[in-house]
């Protein structure tokens, strides 16, 4: 049987700012956030609202210190 090497943990890094994502059809807001967080290897991420998976449009993704901004947007 084939043995897989143990997965190494991805080194996360502090990323701060807002990314305006043109969310495509069929992708949930959380899926989009998780993909961007993985690509950027960001420590902390959040989004300012939720777009339906069937919706397209601008989805602001917040990273690091900007996640505090996303909380202000929701209040």
CSV table of C-alpha atoms in Angstrom, one decimal:
chain,number,residue,atom,x,y,z
A,1,UNK,CA,0.0,0.0,0.0
A,2,UNK,CA,1.1,3.6,-0.7
A,3,UNK,CA,1.9,5.7,2.3
A,4,UNK,CA,1.4,9.4,2.2
A,5,UNK,CA,3.8,11.8,3.8
A,6,UNK,CA,2.3,13.6,6.7
A,7,UNK,CA,0.9,17.0,5.7
A,8,UNK,CA,2.9,20.0,6.7
A,9,UNK,CA,1.1,22.9,8.2
A,10,UNK,CA,0.9,25.9,6.0
A,11,UNK,CA,2.7,28.9,7.4
A,12,UNK,CA,0.1,31.6,7.9
A,13,UNK,CA,1.1,35.3,7.6
A,14,UNK,CA,-0.3,38.6,8.7
A,15,UNK,CA,-2.2,40.1,5.8
A,16,UNK,CA,-4.1,43.4,6.3
A,17,UNK,CA,-6.6,45.0,3.9
A,18,UNK,CA,-9.7,44.7,1.9
A,19,UNK,CA,-10.0,42.7,-1.3
A,20,UNK,CA,-13.0,43.5,-3.6
A,21,UNK,CA,-13.9,40.2,-5.2
A,22,UNK,CA,-16.2,39.9,-8.2
A,23,UNK,CA,-17.9,36.7,-6.9
A,24,UNK,CA,-18.7,34.2,-9.6
A,25,UNK,CA,-21.9,32.3,-10.0
A,26,UNK,CA,-22.1,29.0,-8.0
A,27,UNK,CA,-19.6,29.9,-5.3
A,28,UNK,CA,-20.8,30.7,-1.8
A,29,UNK,CA,-19.5,33.7,0.0
A,30,UNK,CA,-17.7,31.5,2.6
A,31,UNK,CA,-16.2,29.3,-0.2
A,32,UNK,CA,-14.8,32.5,-1.8
A,33,UNK,CA,-13.5,33.7,1.5
A,34,UNK,CA,-11.8,30.4,2.3
A,35,UNK,CA,-10.2,30.2,-1.1
A,36,UNK,CA,-8.8,33.7,-0.9
A,37,UNK,CA,-7.6,33.1,2.7
A,38,UNK,CA,-5.8,30.0,1.5
A,39,UNK,CA,-4.3,31.7,-1.6
A,40,UNK,CA,-3.0,34.6,0.5
A,41,UNK,CA,-2.1,32.3,3.5
A,42,UNK,CA,-3.8,34.9,5.7
A,43,UNK,CA,-4.1,34.4,9.4
A,44,UNK,CA,-7.5,36.1,9.8
A,45,UNK,CA,-10.2,36.8,7.3
A,46,UNK,CA,-13.9,37.8,7.1
A,47,UNK,CA,-16.5,39.1,4.7
A,48,UNK,CA,-18.9,42.0,5.1
A,49,UNK,CA,-22.0,40.2,4.0
A,50,UNK,CA,-23.3,37.2,2.2
A,51,UNK,CA,-24.1,36.8,-1.4
A,52,UNK,CA,-26.3,33.8,-2.4
A,53,UNK,CA,-24.4,31.2,-4.4
A,54,UNK,CA,-26.6,32.0,-7.4
A,55,UNK,CA,-25.7,35.7,-7.1
A,56,UNK,CA,-22.8,37.4,-8.7
A,57,UNK,CA,-21.3,40.8,-7.6
A,58,UNK,CA,-18.8,42.5,-5.5
A,59,UNK,CA,-18.0,40.8,-2.2
A,60,UNK,CA,-15.6,42.8,0.1
A,61,UNK,CA,-13.2,40.4,1.8
A,62,UNK,CA,-11.4,41.7,4.9
A,63,UNK,CA,-8.1,40.5,6.2
A,64,UNK,CA,-6.3,41.1,9.5
A,65,UNK,CA,-6.9,44.5,11.0
A,66,UNK,CA,-9.5,45.1,8.4
A,67,UNK,CA,-11.8,42.4,9.9
A,68,UNK,CA,-12.7,45.1,12.5
A,69,UNK,CA,-13.9,47.2,9.7
A,70,UNK,CA,-16.2,44.4,8.5
A,71,UNK,CA,-17.8,44.2,12.0
A,72,UNK,CA,-18.5,47.9,11.8
A,73,UNK,CA,-20.1,47.5,8.4
A,74,UNK,CA,-22.5,44.8,9.8
A,75,UNK,CA,-23.7,46.9,12.8
